[in-house]
């Protein structure tokens, strides 16, 4: 008789922190204490609180243990599972409370600041079920939507329901999902395809990966529903090979669905056939663009195709095709089960439902969050994310990765939806949200994203291939203190040219980080150009390291660790100190920062 379940996060983040070793340790100590018939171990997907991993939750108590080590497991098993005593030192602090205030001393995880403002639809099963067990998915209404669709609804009914829900593509463009399906459905062909875009390439983005790792069956179910709606019998999931856990679990789910008759011939005895397979990508960012993705699936070099014809008319292998990303598909089963009005009741007038964000950067609680559209940036950063560490000030948040822009502190109360972000010159993108504090140089950030785009350009069209390279050269020049005010005008002009003339979405959005930083942080560009200074102290060529001789205690740690021997003792001894101070020769300094990191009295500064 099972009396307790131990849920261990098996997402990529916790796996990289050693959750597999923790799982093995639990198995060993549970067996050693004769509890194997009473305790069930469950490996789940991501819980969302990635900063606290590895994560373990014990039910029925709901005890949330964070940053667990294999050496902690023996104590959890012997104290909690055997004797019923919670191991207080490992409990996440926000879920604990004084014993006199609460009978069991625990607050529900759903009542913590990180979770209580969230509304999980796409992530509803992540961290809840075993993603490698189809029975657990079925137990939480899995495949019920597919059964309803195949036995009670026409394809037209399905498309109408998705359209009425207001669901827009979560891959970045925000194109209405139901409308996309309706464009493909009427087209006659001997074969149609459904494609799931799991080529998640934005730096700092891991939403789709986490859904595939934690709830792969919902993607299978949604693709089958889409296939029924548009008349397709074949599906492909295009996922990058850098996601081995996601690929492994998705393949297990596909095999299980086939075994249960939920993929293949005559599903639910409805006469509907649908099967699918995985295609691995080699990590090319451009293959996130739908036509480049389809070209890659066909076995060719991943390059975008001119449109029209659009994929709904001529897509994969020249046949009508619908392509949506993982998060878009993850919403479909719930929309069909609970109805269009249920989904449309969340969000804003033109951006319905919820959005998953990968919250990273200078933020206390890095991880996955899912909030209704229209939630403000302030709520996400401070109420859910816990604010900026070390007392630093919030400066900006980068949305949409290399294709997006930035939301400055002055716009922190902006309601996040597709239209508000576009009005600011930003975009939702797939959902990466990188938080930056006052120590961030916005010129350097623009340069970072341009370096990424230059590397990832497929090279097919000149505006992107050459134009982004010229942009990067100008940004390099500015960060080296060699830029002119005329360069800023040229930079902006070239950005608009690239946007207007590039062949696909990668090139058309590549200048966004530059334009956004120019719009909101032009003063930083001017400081780099006119004052030859980096206000944030980031751009190495514009830095000067100096030693405050009155603070220097003459220990010589800076000089002893300087790789180019540019720090020397002076004749000056500060009042109250016994040893002479040191100074840095700026003409020889390579600005590596080693001296500053070694100084125990913080006598060295950079400016």
mmCIF file of N, CA and C in Angstrom, residues 13-96:
data_model
loop_
_atom_site.group_PDB
_atom_site.id
_atom_site.type_symbol
_atom_site.label_atom_id
_atom_site.label_comp_id
_atom_site.label_asym_id
_atom_site.label_seq_id
_atom_site.Cartn_x
_atom_site.Cartn_y
_atom_site.Cartn_z
ATOM 1 N N UNK A 13 17.517 21.196 -15.972
ATOM 2 C CA UNK A 13 18.199 21.993 -14.955
ATOM 3 C C UNK A 13 18.566 21.173 -13.739
ATOM 4 N N UNK A 14 17.593 20.452 -13.182
ATOM 5 C CA UNK A 14 17.863 19.643 -11.998
ATOM 6 C C UNK A 14 18.727 18.430 -12.333
ATOM 7 N N UNK A 15 18.575 17.888 -13.529
ATOM 8 C CA UNK A 15 19.419 16.767 -13.937
ATOM 9 C C UNK A 15 20.882 17.187 -13.959
ATOM 10 N N UNK A 16 21.129 18.395 -14.480
ATOM 11 C CA UNK A 16 22.507 18.888 -14.524
ATOM 12 C C UNK A 16 23.052 19.166 -13.130
ATOM 13 N N UNK A 17 22.149 19.329 -12.150
ATOM 14 C CA UNK A 17 22.566 19.560 -10.760
ATOM 15 C C UNK A 17 22.644 18.274 -9.951
ATOM 16 N N UNK A 18 22.386 17.142 -10.592
ATOM 17 C CA UNK A 18 22.581 15.866 -9.908
ATOM 18 C C UNK A 18 21.333 15.160 -9.450
ATOM 19 N N UNK A 19 20.173 15.437 -10.060
ATOM 20 C CA UNK A 19 18.934 14.803 -9.571
ATOM 21 C C UNK A 19 18.910 13.296 -9.817
ATOM 22 N N UNK A 20 19.649 12.814 -10.818
ATOM 23 C CA UNK A 20 19.694 11.363 -11.042
ATOM 24 C C UNK A 20 20.360 10.657 -9.871
ATOM 25 N N UNK A 21 21.444 11.257 -9.360
ATOM 26 C CA UNK A 21 22.128 10.671 -8.205
ATOM 27 C C UNK A 21 21.224 10.697 -6.978
ATOM 28 N N UNK A 22 20.406 11.752 -6.868
ATOM 29 C CA UNK A 22 19.461 11.850 -5.748
ATOM 30 C C UNK A 22 18.410 10.750 -5.850
ATOM 31 N N UNK A 23 17.931 10.510 -7.052
ATOM 32 C CA UNK A 23 16.937 9.461 -7.256
ATOM 33 C C UNK A 23 17.501 8.092 -6.876
ATOM 34 N N UNK A 24 18.735 7.829 -7.273
ATOM 35 C CA UNK A 24 19.367 6.558 -6.931
ATOM 36 C C UNK A 24 19.560 6.436 -5.428
ATOM 37 N N UNK A 25 19.924 7.562 -4.787
ATOM 38 C CA UNK A 25 20.117 7.548 -3.338
ATOM 39 C C UNK A 25 18.794 7.257 -2.625
ATOM 40 N N UNK A 26 17.703 7.856 -3.106
ATOM 41 C CA UNK A 26 16.388 7.566 -2.517
ATOM 42 C C UNK A 26 16.055 6.087 -2.651
ATOM 43 N N UNK A 27 16.285 5.547 -3.825
ATOM 44 C CA UNK A 27 15.960 4.138 -4.051
ATOM 45 C C UNK A 27 16.763 3.248 -3.090
ATOM 46 N N UNK A 28 18.039 3.570 -2.934
ATOM 47 C CA UNK A 28 18.912 2.777 -2.060
ATOM 48 C C UNK A 28 18.449 2.833 -0.604
ATOM 49 N N UNK A 29 18.172 4.042 -0.105
ATOM 50 C CA UNK A 29 17.821 4.183 1.307
ATOM 51 C C UNK A 29 16.386 3.738 1.599
ATOM 52 N N UNK A 30 15.494 3.875 0.631
ATOM 53 C CA UNK A 30 14.134 3.355 0.804
ATOM 54 C C UNK A 30 14.166 1.830 0.930
ATOM 55 N N UNK A 31 14.965 1.184 0.077
ATOM 56 C CA UNK A 31 15.099 -0.274 0.152
ATOM 57 C C UNK A 31 15.752 -0.693 1.471
ATOM 58 N N UNK A 32 16.782 0.063 1.890
ATOM 59 C CA UNK A 32 17.516 -0.284 3.113
ATOM 60 C C UNK A 32 16.634 -0.189 4.349
ATOM 61 N N UNK A 33 15.632 0.682 4.292
ATOM 62 C CA UNK A 33 14.741 0.859 5.434
ATOM 63 C C UNK A 33 13.430 0.070 5.299
ATOM 64 N N UNK A 34 13.374 -0.792 4.293
ATOM 65 C CA UNK A 34 12.202 -1.644 4.122
ATOM 66 C C UNK A 34 10.940 -0.897 3.734
ATOM 67 N N UNK A 35 11.100 0.196 2.985
ATOM 68 C CA UNK A 35 9.954 1.039 2.638
ATOM 69 C C UNK A 35 9.551 0.927 1.167
ATOM 70 N N UNK A 36 10.147 0.015 0.445
ATOM 71 C CA UNK A 36 9.910 -0.035 -1.004
ATOM 72 C C UNK A 36 8.447 -0.302 -1.359
ATOM 73 N N UNK A 37 7.705 -0.958 -0.476
ATOM 74 C CA UNK A 37 6.300 -1.211 -0.756
ATOM 75 C C UNK A 37 5.385 -0.086 -0.330
ATOM 76 N N UNK A 38 5.943 0.933 0.358
ATOM 77 C CA UNK A 38 5.126 2.023 0.887
ATOM 78 C C UNK A 38 5.401 3.369 0.226
ATOM 79 N N UNK A 39 6.568 3.508 -0.360
ATOM 80 C CA UNK A 39 6.981 4.796 -0.928
ATOM 81 C C UNK A 39 7.152 4.649 -2.436
ATOM 82 N N UNK A 40 6.546 5.541 -3.179
ATOM 83 C CA UNK A 40 6.682 5.532 -4.640
ATOM 84 C C UNK A 40 7.554 6.691 -5.088
ATOM 85 N N UNK A 41 8.584 6.391 -5.875
ATOM 86 C CA UNK A 41 9.456 7.424 -6.455
ATOM 87 C C UNK A 41 8.930 7.807 -7.826
ATOM 88 N N UNK A 42 8.791 9.097 -8.086
ATOM 89 C CA UNK A 42 8.291 9.582 -9.376
ATOM 90 C C UNK A 42 9.253 10.634 -9.920
ATOM 91 N N UNK A 43 9.758 10.375 -11.109
ATOM 92 C CA UNK A 43 10.582 11.389 -11.791
ATOM 93 C C UNK A 43 9.671 12.249 -12.649
ATOM 94 N N UNK A 44 9.648 13.540 -12.390
ATOM 95 C CA UNK A 44 8.740 14.435 -13.103
ATOM 96 C C UNK A 44 9.518 15.348 -14.043
ATOM 97 N N UNK A 45 8.780 16.239 -14.697
ATOM 98 C CA UNK A 45 9.398 17.322 -15.450
ATOM 99 C C UNK A 45 9.680 18.500 -14.535
ATOM 100 N N UNK A 46 9.959 19.649 -15.132
ATOM 101 C CA UNK A 46 10.385 20.843 -14.388
ATOM 102 C C UNK A 46 9.256 21.405 -13.520
ATOM 103 N N UNK A 47 9.573 21.707 -12.247
ATOM 104 C CA UNK A 47 8.615 22.352 -11.346
ATOM 105 C C UNK A 47 8.526 23.856 -11.615
ATOM 106 N N UNK A 48 9.565 24.429 -12.207
ATOM 107 C CA UNK A 48 9.575 25.855 -12.503
ATOM 108 C C UNK A 48 10.564 26.651 -11.693
ATOM 109 N N UNK A 49 10.776 26.258 -10.440
ATOM 110 C CA UNK A 49 11.700 26.996 -9.573
ATOM 111 C C UNK A 49 13.129 26.488 -9.778
ATOM 112 N N UNK A 50 13.678 26.797 -10.938
ATOM 113 C CA UNK A 50 14.974 26.239 -11.336
ATOM 114 C C UNK A 50 16.110 26.691 -10.429
ATOM 115 N N UNK A 51 16.005 27.888 -9.851
ATOM 116 C CA UNK A 51 17.070 28.399 -8.990
ATOM 117 C C UNK A 51 17.225 27.579 -7.720
ATOM 118 N N UNK A 52 16.224 26.773 -7.373
ATOM 119 C CA UNK A 52 16.245 26.019 -6.116
ATOM 120 C C UNK A 52 16.577 24.544 -6.319
ATOM 121 N N UNK A 53 16.915 24.156 -7.544
ATOM 122 C CA UNK A 53 17.167 22.755 -7.809
ATOM 123 C C UNK A 53 18.473 22.251 -7.225
ATOM 124 N N UNK A 54 18.579 20.931 -7.070
ATOM 125 C CA UNK A 54 17.572 19.902 -7.317
ATOM 126 C C UNK A 54 16.401 19.981 -6.325
ATOM 127 N N UNK A 55 15.210 19.701 -6.856
ATOM 128 C CA UNK A 55 13.979 19.851 -6.089
ATOM 129 C C UNK A 55 13.356 18.482 -5.826
ATOM 130 N N UNK A 56 12.863 18.311 -4.592
ATOM 131 C CA UNK A 56 12.159 17.085 -4.200
ATOM 132 C C UNK A 56 10.894 17.502 -3.456
ATOM 133 N N UNK A 57 9.740 16.917 -3.821
ATOM 134 C CA UNK A 57 8.493 17.167 -3.095
ATOM 135 C C UNK A 57 7.949 15.840 -2.583
ATOM 136 N N UNK A 58 7.575 15.837 -1.304
ATOM 137 C CA UNK A 58 7.024 14.630 -0.687
ATOM 138 C C UNK A 58 5.534 14.838 -0.440
ATOM 139 N N UNK A 59 4.727 13.933 -1.000
ATOM 140 C CA UNK A 59 3.279 13.952 -0.785
ATOM 141 C C UNK A 59 2.881 12.742 0.064
ATOM 142 N N UNK A 60 1.814 12.838 0.889
ATOM 143 C CA UNK A 60 0.723 13.814 0.815
ATOM 144 C C UNK A 60 0.979 15.142 1.535
ATOM 145 N N UNK A 61 2.076 15.262 2.276
ATOM 146 C CA UNK A 61 2.305 16.501 3.018
ATOM 147 C C UNK A 61 2.550 17.703 2.125
ATOM 148 N N UNK A 62 3.121 17.467 0.933
ATOM 149 C CA UNK A 62 3.470 18.565 0.043
ATOM 150 C C UNK A 62 4.738 19.285 0.480
ATOM 151 N N UNK A 63 5.599 18.584 1.176
ATOM 152 C CA UNK A 63 6.851 19.186 1.655
ATOM 153 C C UNK A 63 7.794 19.450 0.489
ATOM 154 N N UNK A 64 8.246 20.704 0.387
ATOM 155 C CA UNK A 64 9.078 21.133 -0.737
ATOM 156 C C UNK A 64 10.519 21.259 -0.259
ATOM 157 N N UNK A 65 11.338 20.286 -0.637
ATOM 158 C CA UNK A 65 12.763 20.329 -0.303
ATOM 159 C C UNK A 65 13.540 20.905 -1.474
ATOM 160 N N UNK A 66 14.414 21.869 -1.199
ATOM 161 C CA UNK A 66 15.168 22.524 -2.276
ATOM 162 C C UNK A 66 16.672 22.339 -2.095
ATOM 163 N N UNK A 67 17.360 22.397 -3.230
ATOM 164 C CA UNK A 67 18.827 22.273 -3.271
ATOM 165 C C UNK A 67 19.289 21.034 -2.505
ATOM 166 N N UNK A 68 18.615 19.935 -2.781
ATOM 167 C CA UNK A 68 18.904 18.666 -2.120
ATOM 168 C C UNK A 68 20.178 18.056 -2.707
ATOM 169 N N UNK A 69 20.989 17.469 -1.846
ATOM 170 C CA UNK A 69 22.205 16.761 -2.262
ATOM 171 C C UNK A 69 22.025 15.275 -1.966
ATOM 172 N N UNK A 70 22.754 14.422 -2.677
ATOM 173 C CA UNK A 70 22.650 12.982 -2.391
ATOM 174 C C UNK A 70 22.926 12.653 -0.925
ATOM 175 N N UNK A 71 23.803 13.435 -0.294
ATOM 176 C CA UNK A 71 24.125 13.193 1.119
ATOM 177 C C UNK A 71 22.961 13.534 2.050
ATOM 178 N N UNK A 72 21.967 14.294 1.540
ATOM 179 C CA UNK A 72 20.792 14.655 2.357
ATOM 180 C C UNK A 72 19.715 13.569 2.358
ATOM 181 N N UNK A 73 19.787 12.670 1.407
ATOM 182 C CA UNK A 73 18.686 11.737 1.183
ATOM 183 C C UNK A 73 18.482 10.789 2.358
ATOM 184 N N UNK A 74 19.574 10.295 2.936
ATOM 185 C CA UNK A 74 19.467 9.366 4.070
ATOM 186 C C UNK A 74 18.647 9.988 5.201
ATOM 187 N N UNK A 75 18.892 11.276 5.473
ATOM 188 C CA UNK A 75 18.169 11.959 6.533
ATOM 189 C C UNK A 75 16.694 12.120 6.188
ATOM 190 N N UNK A 76 16.388 12.455 4.934
ATOM 191 C CA UNK A 76 14.986 12.604 4.529
ATOM 192 C C UNK A 76 14.239 11.281 4.679
ATOM 193 N N UNK A 77 14.877 10.197 4.241
ATOM 194 C CA UNK A 77 14.226 8.888 4.312
ATOM 195 C C UNK A 77 14.017 8.467 5.765
ATOM 196 N N UNK A 78 15.069 8.574 6.575
ATOM 197 C CA UNK A 78 14.980 8.072 7.948
ATOM 198 C C UNK A 78 14.132 8.964 8.855
ATOM 199 N N UNK A 79 14.196 10.275 8.636
ATOM 200 C CA UNK A 79 13.437 11.180 9.485
ATOM 201 C C UNK A 79 12.004 11.399 8.968
ATOM 202 N N UNK A 80 11.878 11.792 7.690
ATOM 203 C CA UNK A 80 10.558 12.136 7.151
ATOM 204 C C UNK A 80 9.745 10.898 6.779
ATOM 205 N N UNK A 81 10.314 10.049 5.939
ATOM 206 C CA UNK A 81 9.536 8.935 5.412
ATOM 207 C C UNK A 81 9.340 7.826 6.435
ATOM 208 N N UNK A 82 10.318 7.629 7.327
ATOM 209 C CA UNK A 82 10.213 6.555 8.305
ATOM 210 C C UNK A 82 9.552 7.024 9.599
ATOM 211 N N UNK A 83 9.941 8.220 10.098
ATOM 212 C CA UNK A 83 9.469 8.682 11.406
ATOM 213 C C UNK A 83 8.439 9.809 11.335
ATOM 214 N N UNK A 84 8.223 10.345 10.122
ATOM 215 C CA UNK A 84 7.231 11.410 9.983
ATOM 216 C C UNK A 84 7.699 12.772 10.451
ATOM 217 N N UNK A 85 9.026 12.973 10.545
ATOM 218 C CA UNK A 85 9.576 14.259 10.979
ATOM 219 C C UNK A 85 10.150 14.997 9.778
ATOM 220 N N UNK A 86 9.597 16.148 9.465
ATOM 221 C CA UNK A 86 10.072 16.936 8.324
ATOM 222 C C UNK A 86 11.477 17.470 8.605
ATOM 223 N N UNK A 87 12.340 17.412 7.609
ATOM 224 C CA UNK A 87 13.716 17.893 7.747
ATOM 225 C C UNK A 87 13.719 19.398 7.473
ATOM 226 N N UNK A 88 13.598 20.167 8.528
ATOM 227 C CA UNK A 88 13.388 21.612 8.410
ATOM 228 C C UNK A 88 14.496 22.333 7.643
ATOM 229 N N UNK A 89 15.721 21.904 7.817
ATOM 230 C CA UNK A 89 16.838 22.639 7.202
ATOM 231 C C UNK A 89 16.817 22.589 5.675
ATOM 232 N N UNK A 90 16.109 21.633 5.105
ATOM 233 C CA UNK A 90 16.063 21.500 3.648
ATOM 234 C C UNK A 90 14.779 22.051 3.035
ATOM 235 N N UNK A 91 13.826 22.456 3.888
ATOM 236 C CA UNK A 91 12.541 22.954 3.388
ATOM 237 C C UNK A 91 12.725 24.350 2.809
ATOM 238 N N UNK A 92 12.154 24.568 1.642
ATOM 239 C CA UNK A 92 12.180 25.892 1.015
ATOM 240 C C UNK A 92 11.571 26.897 1.977
ATOM 241 N N UNK A 93 12.305 27.971 2.273
ATOM 242 C CA UNK A 93 11.929 28.864 3.364
ATOM 243 C C UNK A 93 10.538 29.474 3.216
ATOM 244 N N UNK A 94 10.090 29.700 1.982
ATOM 245 C CA UNK A 94 8.790 30.347 1.808
ATOM 246 C C UNK A 94 7.626 29.398 2.101
ATOM 247 N N UNK A 95 7.902 28.094 2.170
ATOM 248 C CA UNK A 95 6.836 27.141 2.486
ATOM 249 C C UNK A 95 6.817 26.774 3.964
ATOM 250 N N UNK A 96 7.751 27.290 4.732
ATOM 251 C CA UNK A 96 7.774 26.991 6.166
ATOM 252 C C UNK A 96 7.243 28.179 6.953
#
